[in-house]
PDB file of C-alpha atoms in Angstrom:
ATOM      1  CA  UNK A  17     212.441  90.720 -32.191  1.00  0.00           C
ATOM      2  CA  UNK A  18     210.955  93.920 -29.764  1.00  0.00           C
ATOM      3  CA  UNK A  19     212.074  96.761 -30.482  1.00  0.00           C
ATOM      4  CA  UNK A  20     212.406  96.559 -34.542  1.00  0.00           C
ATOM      5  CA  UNK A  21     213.371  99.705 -34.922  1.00  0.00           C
ATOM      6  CA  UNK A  22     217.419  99.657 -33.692  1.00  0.00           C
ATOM      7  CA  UNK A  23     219.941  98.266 -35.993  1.00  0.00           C
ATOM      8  CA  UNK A  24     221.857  95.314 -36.006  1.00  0.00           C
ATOM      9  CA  UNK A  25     224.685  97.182 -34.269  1.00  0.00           C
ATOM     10  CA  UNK A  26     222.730  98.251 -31.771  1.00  0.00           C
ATOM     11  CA  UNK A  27     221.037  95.078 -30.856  1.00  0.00           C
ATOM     12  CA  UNK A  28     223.971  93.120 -30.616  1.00  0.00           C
ATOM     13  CA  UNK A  29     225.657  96.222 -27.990  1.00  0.00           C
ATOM     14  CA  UNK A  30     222.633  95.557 -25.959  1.00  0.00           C
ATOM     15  CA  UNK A  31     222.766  91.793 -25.494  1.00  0.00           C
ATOM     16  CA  UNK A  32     226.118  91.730 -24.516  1.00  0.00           C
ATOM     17  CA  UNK A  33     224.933  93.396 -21.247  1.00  0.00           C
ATOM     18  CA  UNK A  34     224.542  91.087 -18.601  1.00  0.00           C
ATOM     19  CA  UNK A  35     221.467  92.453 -16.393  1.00  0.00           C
ATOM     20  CA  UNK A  36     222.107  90.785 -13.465  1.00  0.00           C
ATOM     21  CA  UNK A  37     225.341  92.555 -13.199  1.00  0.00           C
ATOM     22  CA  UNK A  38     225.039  95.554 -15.449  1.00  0.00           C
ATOM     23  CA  UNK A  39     228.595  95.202 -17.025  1.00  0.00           C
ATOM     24  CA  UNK A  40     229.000  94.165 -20.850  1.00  0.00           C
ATOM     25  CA  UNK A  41     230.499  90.764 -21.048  1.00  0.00           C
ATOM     26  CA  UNK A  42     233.046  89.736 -23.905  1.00  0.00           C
ATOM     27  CA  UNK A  43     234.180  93.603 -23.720  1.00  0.00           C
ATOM     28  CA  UNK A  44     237.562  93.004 -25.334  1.00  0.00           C
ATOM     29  CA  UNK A  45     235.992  91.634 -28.893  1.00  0.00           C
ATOM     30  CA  UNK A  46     232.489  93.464 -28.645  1.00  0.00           C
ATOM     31  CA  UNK A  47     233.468  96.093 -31.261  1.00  0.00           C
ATOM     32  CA  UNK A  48     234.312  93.824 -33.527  1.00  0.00           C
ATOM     33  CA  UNK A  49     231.027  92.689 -33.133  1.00  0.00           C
ATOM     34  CA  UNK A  50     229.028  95.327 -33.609  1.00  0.00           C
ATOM     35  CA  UNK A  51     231.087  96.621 -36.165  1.00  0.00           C
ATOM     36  CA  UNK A  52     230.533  93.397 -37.471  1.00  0.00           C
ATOM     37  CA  UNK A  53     227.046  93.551 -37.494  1.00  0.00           C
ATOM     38  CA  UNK A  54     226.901  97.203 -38.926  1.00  0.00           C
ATOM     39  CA  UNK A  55     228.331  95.677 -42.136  1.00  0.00           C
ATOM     40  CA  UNK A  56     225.826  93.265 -42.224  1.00  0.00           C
ATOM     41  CA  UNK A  57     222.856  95.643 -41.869  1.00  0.00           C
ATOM     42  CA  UNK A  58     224.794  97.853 -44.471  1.00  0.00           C
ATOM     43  CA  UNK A  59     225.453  94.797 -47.384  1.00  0.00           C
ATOM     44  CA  UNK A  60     221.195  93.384 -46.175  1.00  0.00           C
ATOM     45  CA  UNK A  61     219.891  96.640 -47.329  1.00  0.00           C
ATOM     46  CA  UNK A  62     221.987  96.571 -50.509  1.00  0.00           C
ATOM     47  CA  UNK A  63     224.178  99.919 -49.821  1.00  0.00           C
ATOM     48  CA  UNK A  64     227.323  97.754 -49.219  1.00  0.00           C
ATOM     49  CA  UNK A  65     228.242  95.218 -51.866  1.00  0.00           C
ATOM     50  CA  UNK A  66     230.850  92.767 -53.080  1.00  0.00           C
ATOM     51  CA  UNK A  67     233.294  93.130 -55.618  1.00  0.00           C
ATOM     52  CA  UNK A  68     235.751  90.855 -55.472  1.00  0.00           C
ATOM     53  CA  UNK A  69     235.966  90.178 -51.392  1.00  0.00           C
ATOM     54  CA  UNK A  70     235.824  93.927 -51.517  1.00  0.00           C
ATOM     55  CA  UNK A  71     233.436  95.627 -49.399  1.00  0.00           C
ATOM     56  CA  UNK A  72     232.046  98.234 -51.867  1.00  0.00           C
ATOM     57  CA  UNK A  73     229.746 101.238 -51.481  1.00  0.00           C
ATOM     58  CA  UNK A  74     227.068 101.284 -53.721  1.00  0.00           C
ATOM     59  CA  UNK A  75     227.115 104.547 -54.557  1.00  0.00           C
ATOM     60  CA  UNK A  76     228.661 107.710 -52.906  1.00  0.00           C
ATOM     61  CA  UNK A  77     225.105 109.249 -52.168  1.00  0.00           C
ATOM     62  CA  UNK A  78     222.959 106.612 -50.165  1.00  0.00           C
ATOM     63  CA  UNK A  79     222.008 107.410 -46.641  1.00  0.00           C
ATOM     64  CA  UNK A  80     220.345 105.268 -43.985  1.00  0.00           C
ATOM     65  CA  UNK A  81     218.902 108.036 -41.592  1.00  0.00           C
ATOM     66  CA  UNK A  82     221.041 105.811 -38.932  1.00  0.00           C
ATOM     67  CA  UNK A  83     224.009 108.081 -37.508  1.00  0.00           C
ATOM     68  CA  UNK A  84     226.168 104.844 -36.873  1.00  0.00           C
ATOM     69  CA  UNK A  85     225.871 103.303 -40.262  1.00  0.00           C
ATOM     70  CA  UNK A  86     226.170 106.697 -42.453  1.00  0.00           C
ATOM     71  CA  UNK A  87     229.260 107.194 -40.505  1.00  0.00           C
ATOM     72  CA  UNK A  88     230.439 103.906 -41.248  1.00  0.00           C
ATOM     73  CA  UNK A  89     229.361 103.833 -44.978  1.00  0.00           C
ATOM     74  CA  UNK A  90     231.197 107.961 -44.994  1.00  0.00           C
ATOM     75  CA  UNK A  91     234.414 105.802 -43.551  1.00  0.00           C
ATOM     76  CA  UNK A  92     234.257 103.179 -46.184  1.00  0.00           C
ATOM     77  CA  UNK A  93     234.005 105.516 -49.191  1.00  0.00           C
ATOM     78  CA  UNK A  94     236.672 107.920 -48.231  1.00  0.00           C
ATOM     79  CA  UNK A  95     239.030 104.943 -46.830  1.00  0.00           C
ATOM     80  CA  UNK A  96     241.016 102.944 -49.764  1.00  0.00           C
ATOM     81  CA  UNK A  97     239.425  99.386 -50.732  1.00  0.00           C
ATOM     82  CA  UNK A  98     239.659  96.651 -47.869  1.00  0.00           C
ATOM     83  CA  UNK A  99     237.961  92.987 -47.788  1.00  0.00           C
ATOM     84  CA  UNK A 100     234.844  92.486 -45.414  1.00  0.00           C
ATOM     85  CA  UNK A 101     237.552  90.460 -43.150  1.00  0.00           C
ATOM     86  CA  UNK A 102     239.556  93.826 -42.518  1.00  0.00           C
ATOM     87  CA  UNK A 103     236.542  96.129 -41.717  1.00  0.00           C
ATOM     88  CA  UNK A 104     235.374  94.084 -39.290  1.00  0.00           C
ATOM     89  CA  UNK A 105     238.459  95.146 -37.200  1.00  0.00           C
ATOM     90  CA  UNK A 106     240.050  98.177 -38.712  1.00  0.00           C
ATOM     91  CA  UNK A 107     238.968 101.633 -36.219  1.00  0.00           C
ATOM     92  CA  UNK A 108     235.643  98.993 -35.061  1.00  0.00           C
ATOM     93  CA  UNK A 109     236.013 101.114 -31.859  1.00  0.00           C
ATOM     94  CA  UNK A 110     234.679 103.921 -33.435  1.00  0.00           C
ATOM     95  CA  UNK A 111     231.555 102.316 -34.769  1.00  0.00           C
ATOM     96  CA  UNK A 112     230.992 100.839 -30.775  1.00  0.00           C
ATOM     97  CA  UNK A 113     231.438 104.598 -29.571  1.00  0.00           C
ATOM     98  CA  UNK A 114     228.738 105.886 -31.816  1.00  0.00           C
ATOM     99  CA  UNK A 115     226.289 102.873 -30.912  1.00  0.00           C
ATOM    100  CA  UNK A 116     226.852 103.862 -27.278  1.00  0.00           C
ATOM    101  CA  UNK A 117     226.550 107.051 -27.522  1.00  0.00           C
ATOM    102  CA  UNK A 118     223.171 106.374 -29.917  1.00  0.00           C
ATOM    103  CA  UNK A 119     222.202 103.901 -27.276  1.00  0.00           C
ATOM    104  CA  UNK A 120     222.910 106.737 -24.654  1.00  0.00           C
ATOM    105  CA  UNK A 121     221.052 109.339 -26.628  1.00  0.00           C
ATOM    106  CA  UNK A 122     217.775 107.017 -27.072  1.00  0.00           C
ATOM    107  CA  UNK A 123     217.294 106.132 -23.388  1.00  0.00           C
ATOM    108  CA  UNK A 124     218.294 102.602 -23.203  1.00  0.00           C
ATOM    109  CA  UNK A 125     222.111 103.591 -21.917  1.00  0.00           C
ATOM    110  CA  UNK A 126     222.635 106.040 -18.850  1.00  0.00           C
ATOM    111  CA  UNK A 127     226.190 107.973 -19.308  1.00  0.00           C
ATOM    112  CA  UNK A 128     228.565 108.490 -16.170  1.00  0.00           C
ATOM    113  CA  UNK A 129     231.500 111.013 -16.674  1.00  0.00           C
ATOM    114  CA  UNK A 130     234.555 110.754 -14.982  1.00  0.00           C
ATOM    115  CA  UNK A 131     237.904 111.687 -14.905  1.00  0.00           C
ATOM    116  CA  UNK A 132     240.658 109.158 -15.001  1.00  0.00           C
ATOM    117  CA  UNK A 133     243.573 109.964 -12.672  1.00  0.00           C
ATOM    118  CA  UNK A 134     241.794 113.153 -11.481  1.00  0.00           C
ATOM    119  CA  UNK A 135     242.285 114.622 -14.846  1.00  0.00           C
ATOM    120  CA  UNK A 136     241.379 112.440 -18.329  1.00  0.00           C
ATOM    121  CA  UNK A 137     238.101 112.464 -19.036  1.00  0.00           C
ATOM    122  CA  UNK A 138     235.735 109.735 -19.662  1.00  0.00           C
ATOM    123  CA  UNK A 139     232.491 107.837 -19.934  1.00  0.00           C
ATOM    124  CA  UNK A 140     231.082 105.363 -18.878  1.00  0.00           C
ATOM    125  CA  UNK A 141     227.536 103.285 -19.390  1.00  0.00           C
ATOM    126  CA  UNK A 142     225.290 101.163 -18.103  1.00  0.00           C
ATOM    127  CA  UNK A 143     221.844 100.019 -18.887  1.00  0.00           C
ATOM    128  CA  UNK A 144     219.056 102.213 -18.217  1.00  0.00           C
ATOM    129  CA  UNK A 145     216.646  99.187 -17.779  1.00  0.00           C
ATOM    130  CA  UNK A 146     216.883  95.459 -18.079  1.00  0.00           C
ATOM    131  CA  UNK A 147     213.525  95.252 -19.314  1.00  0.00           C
ATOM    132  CA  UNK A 148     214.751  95.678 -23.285  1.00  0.00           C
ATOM    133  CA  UNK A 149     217.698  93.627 -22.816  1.00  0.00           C
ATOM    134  CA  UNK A 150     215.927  90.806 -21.315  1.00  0.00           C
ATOM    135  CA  UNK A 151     213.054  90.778 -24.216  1.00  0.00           C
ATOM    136  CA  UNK A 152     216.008  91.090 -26.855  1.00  0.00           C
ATOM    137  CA  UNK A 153     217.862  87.771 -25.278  1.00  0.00           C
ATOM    138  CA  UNK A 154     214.744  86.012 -24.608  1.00  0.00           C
ATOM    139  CA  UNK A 155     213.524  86.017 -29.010  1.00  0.00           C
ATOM    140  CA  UNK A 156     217.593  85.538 -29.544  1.00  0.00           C
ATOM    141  CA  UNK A 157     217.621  82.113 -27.579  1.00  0.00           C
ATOM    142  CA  UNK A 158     214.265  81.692 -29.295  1.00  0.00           C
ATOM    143  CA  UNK A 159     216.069  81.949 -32.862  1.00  0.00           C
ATOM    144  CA  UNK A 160     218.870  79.749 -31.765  1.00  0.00           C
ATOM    145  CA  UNK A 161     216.855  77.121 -29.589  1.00  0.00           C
ATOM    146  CA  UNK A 162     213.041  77.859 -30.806  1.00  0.00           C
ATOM    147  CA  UNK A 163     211.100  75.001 -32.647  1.00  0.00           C
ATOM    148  CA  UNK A 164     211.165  77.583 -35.379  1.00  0.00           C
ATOM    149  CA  UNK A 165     212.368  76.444 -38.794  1.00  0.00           C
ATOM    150  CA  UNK A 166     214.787  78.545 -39.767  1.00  0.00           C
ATOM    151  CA  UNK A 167     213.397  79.499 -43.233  1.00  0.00           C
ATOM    152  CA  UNK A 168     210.441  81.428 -41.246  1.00  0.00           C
ATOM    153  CA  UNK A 169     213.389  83.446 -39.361  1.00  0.00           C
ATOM    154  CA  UNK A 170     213.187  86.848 -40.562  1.00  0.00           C
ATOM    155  CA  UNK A 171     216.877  87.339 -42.074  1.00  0.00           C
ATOM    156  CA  UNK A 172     217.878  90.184 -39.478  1.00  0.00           C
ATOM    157  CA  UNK A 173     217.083  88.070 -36.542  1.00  0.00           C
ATOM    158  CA  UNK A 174     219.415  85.402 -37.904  1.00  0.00           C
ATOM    159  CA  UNK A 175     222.154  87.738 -38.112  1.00  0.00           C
ATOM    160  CA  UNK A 176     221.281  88.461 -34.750  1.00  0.00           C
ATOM    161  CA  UNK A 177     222.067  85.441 -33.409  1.00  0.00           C
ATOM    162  CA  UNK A 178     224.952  84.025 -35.685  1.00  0.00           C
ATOM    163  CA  UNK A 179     227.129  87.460 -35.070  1.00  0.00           C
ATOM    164  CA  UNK A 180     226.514  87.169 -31.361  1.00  0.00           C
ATOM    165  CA  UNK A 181     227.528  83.070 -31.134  1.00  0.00           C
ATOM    166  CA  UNK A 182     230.901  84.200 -33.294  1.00  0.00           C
ATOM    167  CA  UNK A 183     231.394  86.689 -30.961  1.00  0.00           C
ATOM    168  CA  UNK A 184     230.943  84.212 -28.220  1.00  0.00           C
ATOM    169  CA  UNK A 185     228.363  86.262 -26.466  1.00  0.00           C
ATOM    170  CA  UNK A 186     228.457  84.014 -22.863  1.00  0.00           C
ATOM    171  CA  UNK A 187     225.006  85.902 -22.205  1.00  0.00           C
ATOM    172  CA  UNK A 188     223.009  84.505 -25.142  1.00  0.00           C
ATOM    173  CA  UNK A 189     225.373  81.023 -24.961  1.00  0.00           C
ATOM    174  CA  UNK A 190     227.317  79.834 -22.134  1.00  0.00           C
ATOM    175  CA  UNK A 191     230.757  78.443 -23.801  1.00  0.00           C
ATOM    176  CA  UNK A 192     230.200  74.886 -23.186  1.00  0.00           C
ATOM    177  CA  UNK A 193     227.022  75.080 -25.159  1.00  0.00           C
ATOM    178  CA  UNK A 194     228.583  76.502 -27.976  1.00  0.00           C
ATOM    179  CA  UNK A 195     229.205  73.315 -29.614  1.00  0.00           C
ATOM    180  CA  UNK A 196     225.450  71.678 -29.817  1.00  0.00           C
ATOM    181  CA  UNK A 197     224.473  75.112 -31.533  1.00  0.00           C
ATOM    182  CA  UNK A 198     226.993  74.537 -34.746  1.00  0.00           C
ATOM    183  CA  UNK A 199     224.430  73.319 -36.801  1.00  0.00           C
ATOM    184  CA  UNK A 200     221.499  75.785 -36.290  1.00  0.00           C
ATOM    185  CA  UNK A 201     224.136  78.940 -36.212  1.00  0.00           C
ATOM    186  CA  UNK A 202     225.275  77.547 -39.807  1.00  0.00           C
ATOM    187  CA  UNK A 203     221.524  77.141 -40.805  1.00  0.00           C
ATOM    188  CA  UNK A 204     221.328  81.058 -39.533  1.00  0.00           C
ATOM    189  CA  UNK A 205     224.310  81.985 -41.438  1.00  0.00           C
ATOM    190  CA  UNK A 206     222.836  81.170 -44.440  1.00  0.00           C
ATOM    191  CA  UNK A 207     219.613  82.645 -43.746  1.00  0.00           C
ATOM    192  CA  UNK A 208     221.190  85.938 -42.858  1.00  0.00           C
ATOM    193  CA  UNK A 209     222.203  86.047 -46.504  1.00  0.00           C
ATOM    194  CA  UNK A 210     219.184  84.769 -48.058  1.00  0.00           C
ATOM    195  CA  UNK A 211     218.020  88.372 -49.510  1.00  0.00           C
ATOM    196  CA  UNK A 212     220.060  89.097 -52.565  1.00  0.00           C
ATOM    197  CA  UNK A 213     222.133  86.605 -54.519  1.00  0.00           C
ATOM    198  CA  UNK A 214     226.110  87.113 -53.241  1.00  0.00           C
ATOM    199  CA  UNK A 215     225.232  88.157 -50.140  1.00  0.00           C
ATOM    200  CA  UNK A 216     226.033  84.853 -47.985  1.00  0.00           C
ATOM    201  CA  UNK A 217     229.111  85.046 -49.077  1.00  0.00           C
ATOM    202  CA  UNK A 218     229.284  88.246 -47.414  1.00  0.00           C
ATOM    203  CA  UNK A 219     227.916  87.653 -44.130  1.00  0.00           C
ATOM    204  CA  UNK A 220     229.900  84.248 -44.144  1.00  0.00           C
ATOM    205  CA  UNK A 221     233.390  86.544 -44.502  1.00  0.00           C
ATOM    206  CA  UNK A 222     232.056  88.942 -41.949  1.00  0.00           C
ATOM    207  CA  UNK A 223     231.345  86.343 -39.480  1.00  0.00           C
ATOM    208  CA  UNK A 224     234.397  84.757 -40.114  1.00  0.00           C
ATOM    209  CA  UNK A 225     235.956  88.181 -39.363  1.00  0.00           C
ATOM    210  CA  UNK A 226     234.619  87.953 -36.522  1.00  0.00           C
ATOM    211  CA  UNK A 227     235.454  84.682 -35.075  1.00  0.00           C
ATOM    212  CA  UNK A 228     239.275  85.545 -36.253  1.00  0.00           C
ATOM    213  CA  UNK A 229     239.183  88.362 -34.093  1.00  0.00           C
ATOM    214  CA  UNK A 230     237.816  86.496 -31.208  1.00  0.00           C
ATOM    215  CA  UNK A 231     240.101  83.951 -31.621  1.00  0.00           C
ATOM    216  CA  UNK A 232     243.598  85.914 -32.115  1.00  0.00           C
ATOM    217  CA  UNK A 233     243.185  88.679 -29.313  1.00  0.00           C
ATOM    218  CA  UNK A 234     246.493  90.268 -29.550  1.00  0.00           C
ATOM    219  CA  UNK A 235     245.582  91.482 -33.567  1.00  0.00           C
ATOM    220  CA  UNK A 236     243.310  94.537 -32.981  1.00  0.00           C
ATOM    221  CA  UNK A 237     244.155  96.085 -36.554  1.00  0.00           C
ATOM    222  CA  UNK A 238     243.209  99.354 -35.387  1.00  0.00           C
ATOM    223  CA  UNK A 239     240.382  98.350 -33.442  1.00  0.00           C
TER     224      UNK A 239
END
């Protein structure tokens, strides 16, 4: 996909954008999505790993240079053990605030402060350009739709595109369409996982996590 160099977190924050409008879609579940897909970039490159449905650091000392995912591998390690399942929800909102404001930081978010009621204060984003968003979507629907076989699909791209479909991501697949997809997203699953032995199991409990949440709107478990 363009643009190799953001994280899984931060890819999947950008194609919930819709362009046309410059509003995220799917806004009440997309922290559980990214957050989602931070745990997947964190068990891909080994730093998170199973024990026992547990999501487990590694070690106490490895870093990813990424501010998101250290801060979500710092709130793992000083948090008491939870299955993959749990993290998916439990404080996601503070991994989608740090994408944002990563996002923000890197030029492909613009920031608006206001104040709510005259007083609170807030932000608020919206895309700097369509131009990444667009390319992003475009090699997604590619992955899912694409001639492709899926064993050539590099294993981030898959995650990609299986975290987005569980998160029912209407701009990468309208809902009706969800349903002719259900063989190629499982095909994806499996090839987000392909790395390391154990680690579908992972990213099939994290996407599961995911459509949970979707599903089952009034449990936020401290998202």
């Amino acid at each position: 996909m363009p643009n190799g160099s953001l994280s899984l977190p931060a890819r999947l924050c950008l194609l919930a954008w819709d362009t046309t409008t410059n509003e995220v879609t799917g806004a009440a579940h997309l922290h559980h999505v990214v957050r989602a897909g931070a745990l997947t970039e964190l068990a891909q490159r080994g730093l998170l790993i199973d024990a026992d449905s547990i999501a487990t650091p590694v070690d106490m000392d490895s870093l990813t240079g990424d501010a998101v995912l250290d801060g979500l591998l710092e709130l793992v390690r000083e948090s008491r053990p939870h299955r993959w399942r749990t993290w998916v929800t439990l404080h996601a909102r503070v991994t989608l605030d740090a994408v944002q404001a990563k996002l923000a930081a890197d030029g492909y978010l613009q920031v608006t402060k206001k104040r709510v009621l005259g007083v609170f204060p807030t932000v608020e984003y919206g895309l700097h350009g369509t131009t990444v968003v667009e390319a992003l979507r475009e090699e997604a629907r590619q992955v899912l739709e694409g001639p492709q076989p899926v064993t050539e699909i590099a294993d981030r791209d898959a995650a990609v595109v299986t975290l987005a479909v569980a998160g029912r991501m209407s701009t990468l697949v309208p809902p009706k369409e969800l349903g002719r997809h259900e063989e190629r997203v499982a095909a994806l699953t499996e090839r987000s996982g392909a790395a390391a032995p154990g680690l579908r199991s992972v990213i099939r409990e994290v996407r599961a996590g995911v459509v949970a949440a979707v599903s089952a709107p009034s449990v936020t478990t401290g998202g």
